[in-house]
Amino acid sequence: MRKPTRRRSSLIKGGGAFGPGGVDAFDRLPDDLVLALLAGIAARAGGPADLAAAALTCRRFRELAAHPTVLSRAAAAAVALRAGVWSDAAHRFLRRCAAAGNLHACYFLGMVRFYCLGSRASGVALLARAAAGGHAAALYALAVVRFNGSGGGKADKDPHAGVALCARAAWLGHVPALRELGHCLQDGYGARRDAAAGRHLLLHAAARELAAVSSARRRGRAGEDDDGAAASRFMVEWWVLTSAEKPATAAGEEGSCGAGEEDAEELRLCSHARCGRRETRRHEFRRCSVCGSANYCSRACQALDWKRAHRGQCGAARWLAAGNAY
């Protein structure tokens, strides 16, 4: 344990912030108590800035804030970084949290590595580690990987494993998994067809989503704040920033594009605006059977995007196609 240190100051003695002999009150606190305080701050943090502000209090707090006891307790919001501030330091912070056993960090970093950085093996390993600890969003993420055979070929698709992972995540109360499982049961994909059970799950997912939105409004928060929403927000921002950087790069390296870069250009994003997943191979995602212009990583994303945007877009495309036929 760290022993109290004596201040070399004669300005304040015998009272105030210093005890007898000029010992700082903070230095009198044992490390176990400081770690417990920092762990409580990390567990209740509303964002990465909250933990950073506590760590910048003094050198001792900065050192103890990097302790595994504190990082393992960090809340989902504390590790929910934005794509605009991504850096090597941010990557190291997430790696430390994941190494400390933080399931939120394992899931978030796994999604970033798998879809954004292209590190498929390490990304899946982190997602599997979070899923093994009962992390619902990680279970659903692995289900989407199984449904699409992401990171492999068409032969790697495993609908039955995807349904099993969805069922586990749905049992834990994950709303996207409930919705996905409902559509799978309605379509008979990866499981025996049961339209009534599928409709029941979809209604249950809609009720849970409405309750979550109402709760967020009562707390004064504009939108979702769970792990899945944070990772999707990061991926959406990442691809927006990446597409903005491409014109400048292309202008400086015109004519030097290789075959690998051409293949990467043909990989498409999920058309659901709040998803952020990108294909890991060409024609991986399912497409709208009517217009063929929308791509979806899952049935749940397709159903949500149909309600929010694609219903009008697809209807317009169908109307234009019918008009051009005459």
Short mmCIF file of C-alpha atoms in Angstrom, two decimals:
data_model
loop_
_atom_site.label_atom_id
_atom_site.label_comp_id
_atom_site.label_asym_id
_atom_site.label_seq_id
_atom_site.Cartn_x
_atom_site.Cartn_y
_atom_site.Cartn_z
CA MET A 1 0.00 0.00 0.00
CA ARG A 2 1.08 3.56 -0.70
CA LYS A 3 2.21 5.40 2.42
CA PRO A 4 1.20 9.00 3.16
CA THR A 5 3.69 11.50 1.78
CA ARG A 6 4.77 14.70 3.49
CA ARG A 7 4.35 18.01 1.66
CA ARG A 8 7.36 20.34 1.55
CA SER A 9 5.31 23.43 2.10
CA SER A 10 5.38 25.90 4.95
CA LEU A 11 2.46 27.98 3.66
CA ILE A 12 -0.27 25.98 5.39
CA LYS A 13 0.39 24.08 8.58
CA GLY A 14 -1.70 22.63 11.27
CA GLY A 15 -5.09 22.76 9.54
CA GLY A 16 -7.05 23.35 6.33
CA ALA A 17 -6.42 20.87 3.54
CA PHE A 18 -3.30 19.66 5.31
CA GLY A 19 -3.14 17.78 8.55
CA PRO A 20 -0.48 18.01 11.22
CA GLY A 21 2.96 18.24 9.69
CA GLY A 22 1.66 19.32 6.27
CA VAL A 23 0.32 15.95 5.02
CA ASP A 24 -2.26 16.32 2.21
CA ALA A 25 -5.70 14.88 3.06
CA PHE A 26 -5.77 13.00 -0.27
CA ASP A 27 -2.46 11.36 0.53
CA ARG A 28 -3.89 10.08 3.79
CA LEU A 29 -6.49 8.00 1.92
CA PRO A 30 -5.49 4.36 1.37
CA ASP A 31 -5.29 3.09 -2.21
CA ASP A 32 -8.18 0.67 -1.69
CA LEU A 33 -10.53 3.54 -0.84
CA VAL A 34 -9.39 5.65 -3.78
CA LEU A 35 -9.81 2.68 -6.12
CA ALA A 36 -13.33 2.12 -4.81
CA LEU A 37 -14.20 5.79 -5.40
CA LEU A 38 -12.78 5.77 -8.94
CA ALA A 39 -14.53 2.48 -9.72
CA GLY A 40 -17.83 4.02 -8.61
CA ILE A 41 -17.23 7.04 -10.86
CA ALA A 42 -16.40 4.74 -13.79
CA ALA A 43 -19.51 2.64 -13.21
CA ARG A 44 -21.75 5.74 -13.26
CA ALA A 45 -19.92 7.70 -15.97
CA GLY A 46 -22.12 9.31 -18.59
CA GLY A 47 -19.27 9.43 -21.09
CA PRO A 48 -15.50 8.97 -21.48
CA ALA A 49 -14.97 12.56 -20.33
CA ASP A 50 -16.28 11.78 -16.84
CA LEU A 51 -13.59 9.20 -16.16
CA ALA A 52 -10.94 11.38 -17.78
CA ALA A 53 -11.89 14.33 -15.58
CA ALA A 54 -11.51 12.21 -12.44
CA ALA A 55 -8.14 10.94 -13.62
CA LEU A 56 -6.84 14.48 -14.19
CA THR A 57 -7.44 15.50 -10.56
CA CYS A 58 -3.87 14.67 -9.58
CA ARG A 59 -1.03 12.35 -10.46
CA ARG A 60 -2.16 9.75 -7.94
CA PHE A 61 -5.67 9.64 -9.38
CA ARG A 62 -4.24 9.42 -12.90
CA GLU A 63 -2.19 6.38 -11.96
CA LEU A 64 -4.98 4.63 -10.06
CA ALA A 65 -7.57 5.38 -12.78
CA ALA A 66 -5.67 2.99 -15.08
CA HIS A 67 -5.92 0.17 -12.53
CA PRO A 68 -7.80 -2.95 -13.78
CA THR A 69 -10.19 -2.64 -10.84
CA VAL A 70 -11.39 0.71 -12.19
CA LEU A 71 -11.34 -0.15 -15.91
CA SER A 72 -13.28 -3.38 -15.38
CA ARG A 73 -16.14 -1.41 -13.78
CA ALA A 74 -16.40 1.24 -16.51
CA ALA A 75 -19.96 1.69 -17.78
CA ALA A 76 -20.97 1.28 -21.41
CA ALA A 77 -21.10 5.07 -21.84
CA ALA A 78 -17.55 5.40 -20.48
CA VAL A 79 -16.12 3.33 -23.36
CA ALA A 80 -18.50 4.66 -26.05
CA LEU A 81 -15.99 6.71 -28.02
CA ARG A 82 -16.86 8.77 -31.09
CA ALA A 83 -15.25 8.11 -34.44
CA GLY A 84 -14.09 11.72 -34.71
CA VAL A 85 -11.77 11.35 -31.71
CA TRP A 86 -10.38 7.93 -32.63
CA SER A 87 -6.63 7.71 -32.09
CA ASP A 88 -3.92 5.34 -30.91
CA ALA A 89 -4.52 6.56 -27.35
CA ALA A 90 -8.24 5.77 -27.64
CA HIS A 91 -7.39 2.32 -29.00
CA ARG A 92 -5.03 1.69 -26.09
CA PHE A 93 -7.69 2.77 -23.60
CA LEU A 94 -10.19 0.28 -25.03
CA ARG A 95 -7.55 -2.46 -25.08
CA ARG A 96 -6.78 -1.87 -21.40
CA CYS A 97 -10.46 -1.96 -20.51
CA ALA A 98 -10.95 -5.17 -22.48
CA ALA A 99 -7.86 -6.75 -20.89
CA ALA A 100 -9.27 -5.84 -17.47
CA GLY A 101 -12.38 -7.89 -18.26
CA ASN A 102 -14.78 -5.08 -19.16
CA LEU A 103 -17.49 -6.69 -21.34
CA HIS A 104 -18.67 -3.35 -22.74
CA ALA A 105 -15.16 -2.60 -23.99
CA CYS A 106 -14.80 -6.11 -25.43
CA TYR A 107 -17.99 -5.65 -27.42
CA PHE A 108 -17.28 -2.09 -28.57
CA LEU A 109 -13.68 -2.78 -29.59
CA GLY A 110 -14.73 -6.06 -31.22
CA MET A 111 -17.25 -4.28 -33.44
CA VAL A 112 -14.74 -1.57 -34.35
CA ARG A 113 -12.04 -4.07 -35.23
CA PHE A 114 -14.30 -6.42 -37.16
CA TYR A 115 -16.18 -3.90 -39.29
CA CYS A 116 -14.04 -0.74 -39.34
CA LEU A 117 -10.41 -1.82 -38.96
CA GLY A 118 -10.75 -5.11 -40.85
CA SER A 119 -9.23 -7.22 -38.06
CA ARG A 120 -11.76 -10.05 -38.36
CA ALA A 121 -10.08 -12.62 -36.13
CA SER A 122 -9.39 -10.33 -33.19
CA GLY A 123 -12.79 -8.70 -33.57
CA VAL A 124 -14.66 -12.01 -33.40
CA ALA A 125 -12.51 -13.11 -30.47
CA LEU A 126 -13.46 -10.00 -28.50
CA LEU A 127 -17.14 -10.41 -29.37
CA ALA A 128 -17.00 -14.06 -28.31
CA ARG A 129 -15.37 -13.08 -25.02
CA ALA A 130 -18.15 -10.57 -24.32
CA ALA A 131 -20.82 -13.06 -25.37
CA ALA A 132 -19.37 -15.71 -23.05
CA GLY A 133 -19.85 -13.25 -20.21
CA GLY A 134 -23.55 -12.84 -21.04
CA HIS A 135 -23.33 -9.60 -23.01
CA ALA A 136 -26.60 -9.46 -24.99
CA ALA A 137 -25.44 -7.07 -27.72
CA ALA A 138 -22.36 -9.23 -28.38
CA LEU A 139 -24.54 -12.33 -28.69
CA TYR A 140 -26.69 -10.58 -31.28
CA ALA A 141 -23.60 -9.29 -33.14
CA LEU A 142 -22.28 -12.84 -33.41
CA ALA A 143 -25.73 -13.95 -34.61
CA VAL A 144 -25.55 -11.43 -37.49
CA VAL A 145 -22.05 -12.69 -38.32
CA ARG A 146 -23.38 -16.27 -38.42
CA PHE A 147 -26.39 -15.36 -40.54
CA ASN A 148 -24.23 -13.65 -43.18
CA GLY A 149 -21.07 -15.74 -42.92
CA SER A 150 -19.23 -12.45 -42.36
CA GLY A 151 -15.47 -12.65 -42.61
CA GLY A 152 -15.71 -15.83 -44.73
CA GLY A 153 -17.63 -17.13 -47.70
CA LYS A 154 -21.19 -18.16 -48.45
CA ALA A 155 -20.45 -21.64 -47.15
CA ASP A 156 -19.78 -20.14 -43.71
CA LYS A 157 -23.41 -19.09 -43.26
CA ASP A 158 -25.03 -20.89 -40.31
CA PRO A 159 -28.68 -19.85 -39.81
CA HIS A 160 -29.25 -22.40 -37.03
CA ALA A 161 -26.34 -21.03 -34.97
CA GLY A 162 -27.57 -17.51 -35.65
CA VAL A 163 -31.05 -18.34 -34.35
CA ALA A 164 -29.57 -19.97 -31.24
CA LEU A 165 -27.48 -16.86 -30.50
CA CYS A 166 -30.50 -14.63 -31.14
CA ALA A 167 -32.59 -16.69 -28.75
CA ARG A 168 -29.98 -16.29 -26.00
CA ALA A 169 -29.75 -12.53 -26.56
CA ALA A 170 -33.56 -12.24 -26.69
CA TRP A 171 -33.82 -14.13 -23.40
CA LEU A 172 -31.52 -11.46 -21.92
CA GLY A 173 -33.93 -8.78 -23.15
CA HIS A 174 -32.07 -7.45 -26.19
CA VAL A 175 -34.71 -5.76 -28.39
CA PRO A 176 -32.95 -6.15 -31.80
CA ALA A 177 -32.49 -9.86 -31.07
CA LEU A 178 -36.18 -10.18 -30.19
CA ARG A 179 -37.09 -8.53 -33.49
CA GLU A 180 -34.66 -10.67 -35.50
CA LEU A 181 -35.88 -13.88 -33.86
CA GLY A 182 -39.48 -12.92 -34.59
CA HIS A 183 -38.74 -12.46 -38.29
CA CYS A 184 -36.79 -15.74 -38.41
CA LEU A 185 -39.75 -17.61 -36.94
CA GLN A 186 -42.16 -15.92 -39.33
CA ASP A 187 -40.00 -16.78 -42.36
CA GLY A 188 -38.86 -20.19 -41.14
CA TYR A 189 -35.23 -19.16 -41.50
CA GLY A 190 -32.88 -21.17 -39.29
CA ALA A 191 -35.81 -22.54 -37.27
CA ARG A 192 -39.15 -24.23 -37.78
CA ARG A 193 -41.72 -21.78 -39.12
CA ASP A 194 -44.12 -20.50 -36.47
CA ALA A 195 -45.90 -17.35 -37.65
CA ALA A 196 -47.90 -16.89 -34.43
CA ALA A 197 -44.83 -17.08 -32.21
CA GLY A 198 -42.99 -14.74 -34.57
CA ARG A 199 -45.74 -12.12 -34.39
CA HIS A 200 -45.78 -12.42 -30.61
CA LEU A 201 -42.03 -11.71 -30.42
CA LEU A 202 -42.34 -8.76 -32.80
CA LEU A 203 -45.11 -7.23 -30.69
CA HIS A 204 -43.03 -7.81 -27.56
CA ALA A 205 -40.02 -6.13 -29.22
CA ALA A 206 -42.15 -3.12 -30.23
CA ALA A 207 -43.49 -2.78 -26.68
CA ARG A 208 -39.96 -2.99 -25.21
CA GLU A 209 -38.69 -0.40 -27.68
CA LEU A 210 -41.54 1.99 -26.88
CA ALA A 211 -40.90 1.59 -23.15
CA ALA A 212 -37.19 2.30 -23.66
CA VAL A 213 -37.92 5.47 -25.66
CA SER A 214 -40.36 6.70 -23.02
CA SER A 215 -37.83 6.03 -20.27
CA ALA A 216 -35.11 7.90 -22.20
CA ARG A 217 -37.37 10.92 -22.61
CA ARG A 218 -38.16 10.96 -18.92
CA ARG A 219 -34.43 10.96 -18.15
CA GLY A 220 -33.92 13.81 -20.58
CA ARG A 221 -31.88 11.79 -23.09
CA ALA A 222 -32.58 12.23 -26.78
CA GLY A 223 -31.95 8.68 -27.95
CA GLU A 224 -30.74 5.20 -27.16
CA ASP A 225 -27.70 4.83 -24.95
CA ASP A 226 -27.09 1.09 -24.94
CA ASP A 227 -24.01 -0.69 -26.23
CA GLY A 228 -25.51 -1.55 -29.61
CA ALA A 229 -26.53 2.03 -30.33
CA ALA A 230 -23.09 3.36 -29.33
CA ALA A 231 -21.23 0.90 -31.57
CA SER A 232 -23.58 1.57 -34.48
CA ARG A 233 -23.16 5.33 -34.03
CA PHE A 234 -19.38 4.92 -34.12
CA MET A 235 -19.52 2.84 -37.31
CA VAL A 236 -21.88 5.27 -39.05
CA GLU A 237 -19.60 8.18 -38.20
CA TRP A 238 -16.52 6.16 -39.19
CA TRP A 239 -17.77 5.51 -42.72
CA VAL A 240 -18.89 9.12 -43.13
CA LEU A 241 -15.41 10.34 -42.16
CA THR A 242 -13.77 7.70 -44.35
CA SER A 243 -15.82 8.69 -47.40
CA ALA A 244 -14.97 12.35 -46.78
CA GLU A 245 -11.25 11.55 -46.75
CA LYS A 246 -11.31 9.51 -49.97
CA PRO A 247 -11.55 12.42 -52.47
CA ALA A 248 -8.44 14.06 -51.01
CA THR A 249 -6.55 10.77 -51.05
CA ALA A 250 -7.66 9.98 -54.59
CA ALA A 251 -6.52 13.40 -55.80
CA GLY A 252 -3.02 12.80 -54.46
CA GLU A 253 -2.76 9.18 -55.60
CA GLU A 254 -4.69 9.18 -58.86
CA GLY A 255 -3.98 6.13 -60.97
CA SER A 256 -2.42 4.13 -58.11
CA CYS A 257 -5.56 2.25 -57.04
CA GLY A 258 -5.03 -1.50 -56.78
CA ALA A 259 -7.41 -4.41 -57.17
CA GLY A 260 -7.91 -4.66 -53.42
CA GLU A 261 -9.05 -1.04 -53.21
CA GLU A 262 -11.44 -1.56 -56.14
CA ASP A 263 -13.02 -4.51 -54.32
CA ALA A 264 -13.35 -2.42 -51.16
CA GLU A 265 -15.21 0.23 -53.14
CA GLU A 266 -17.86 -2.34 -54.10
CA LEU A 267 -18.59 -3.35 -50.50
CA ARG A 268 -21.86 -1.80 -49.38
CA LEU A 269 -23.20 -0.52 -46.09
CA CYS A 270 -26.41 -1.70 -44.51
CA SER A 271 -29.13 0.62 -45.80
CA HIS A 272 -30.57 1.09 -42.32
CA ALA A 273 -29.22 4.53 -41.45
CA ARG A 274 -28.56 3.67 -37.78
CA CYS A 275 -26.78 0.33 -38.32
CA GLY A 276 -23.29 1.07 -39.68
CA ARG A 277 -22.35 -2.51 -40.62
CA ARG A 278 -20.45 -2.99 -43.87
CA GLU A 279 -20.09 -6.06 -46.05
CA THR A 280 -16.94 -8.11 -45.57
CA ARG A 281 -17.27 -9.58 -49.07
CA ARG A 282 -19.20 -8.65 -52.21
CA HIS A 283 -22.95 -9.34 -52.21
CA GLU A 284 -22.89 -10.46 -48.58
CA PHE A 285 -25.99 -8.58 -47.42
CA ARG A 286 -29.51 -9.39 -48.57
CA ARG A 287 -31.12 -6.95 -50.99
CA CYS A 288 -34.63 -5.61 -51.38
CA SER A 289 -36.44 -8.02 -53.69
CA VAL A 290 -38.47 -5.20 -55.28
CA CYS A 291 -36.00 -2.44 -56.14
CA GLY A 292 -32.69 -4.20 -55.52
CA SER A 293 -31.07 -0.93 -54.44
CA ALA A 294 -31.22 -1.42 -50.66
CA ASN A 295 -28.93 -3.80 -48.74
CA TYR A 296 -29.51 -5.13 -45.24
CA CYS A 297 -27.35 -7.05 -42.80
CA SER A 298 -30.38 -8.60 -41.08
CA ARG A 299 -34.13 -8.99 -41.29
CA ALA A 300 -34.52 -6.68 -38.32
CA CYS A 301 -32.69 -3.84 -40.09
CA GLN A 302 -34.78 -4.40 -43.21
CA ALA A 303 -38.04 -4.19 -41.24
CA LEU A 304 -36.96 -1.04 -39.39
CA ASP A 305 -35.75 0.71 -42.54
CA TRP A 306 -38.96 -0.22 -44.36
CA LYS A 307 -41.00 1.59 -41.73
CA ARG A 308 -38.73 4.63 -41.47
CA ALA A 309 -37.61 5.33 -45.04
CA HIS A 310 -37.57 2.58 -47.64
CA ARG A 311 -41.34 2.20 -47.94
CA GLY A 312 -41.55 5.51 -49.81
CA GLN A 313 -38.28 5.04 -51.69
CA CYS A 314 -39.09 1.54 -52.85
CA GLY A 315 -42.63 2.58 -53.86
CA ALA A 316 -41.21 5.43 -55.92
CA ALA A 317 -38.68 3.10 -57.57
CA ARG A 318 -41.44 0.62 -58.41
CA TRP A 319 -43.60 3.42 -59.87
CA LEU A 320 -40.73 4.70 -62.03
CA ALA A 321 -39.96 1.16 -63.23
CA ALA A 322 -43.61 0.66 -64.21
CA GLY A 323 -43.64 4.01 -66.06
CA ASN A 324 -40.50 3.17 -68.02
CA ALA A 325 -42.05 -0.10 -69.17
CA TYR A 326 -44.60 1.73 -71.34
#
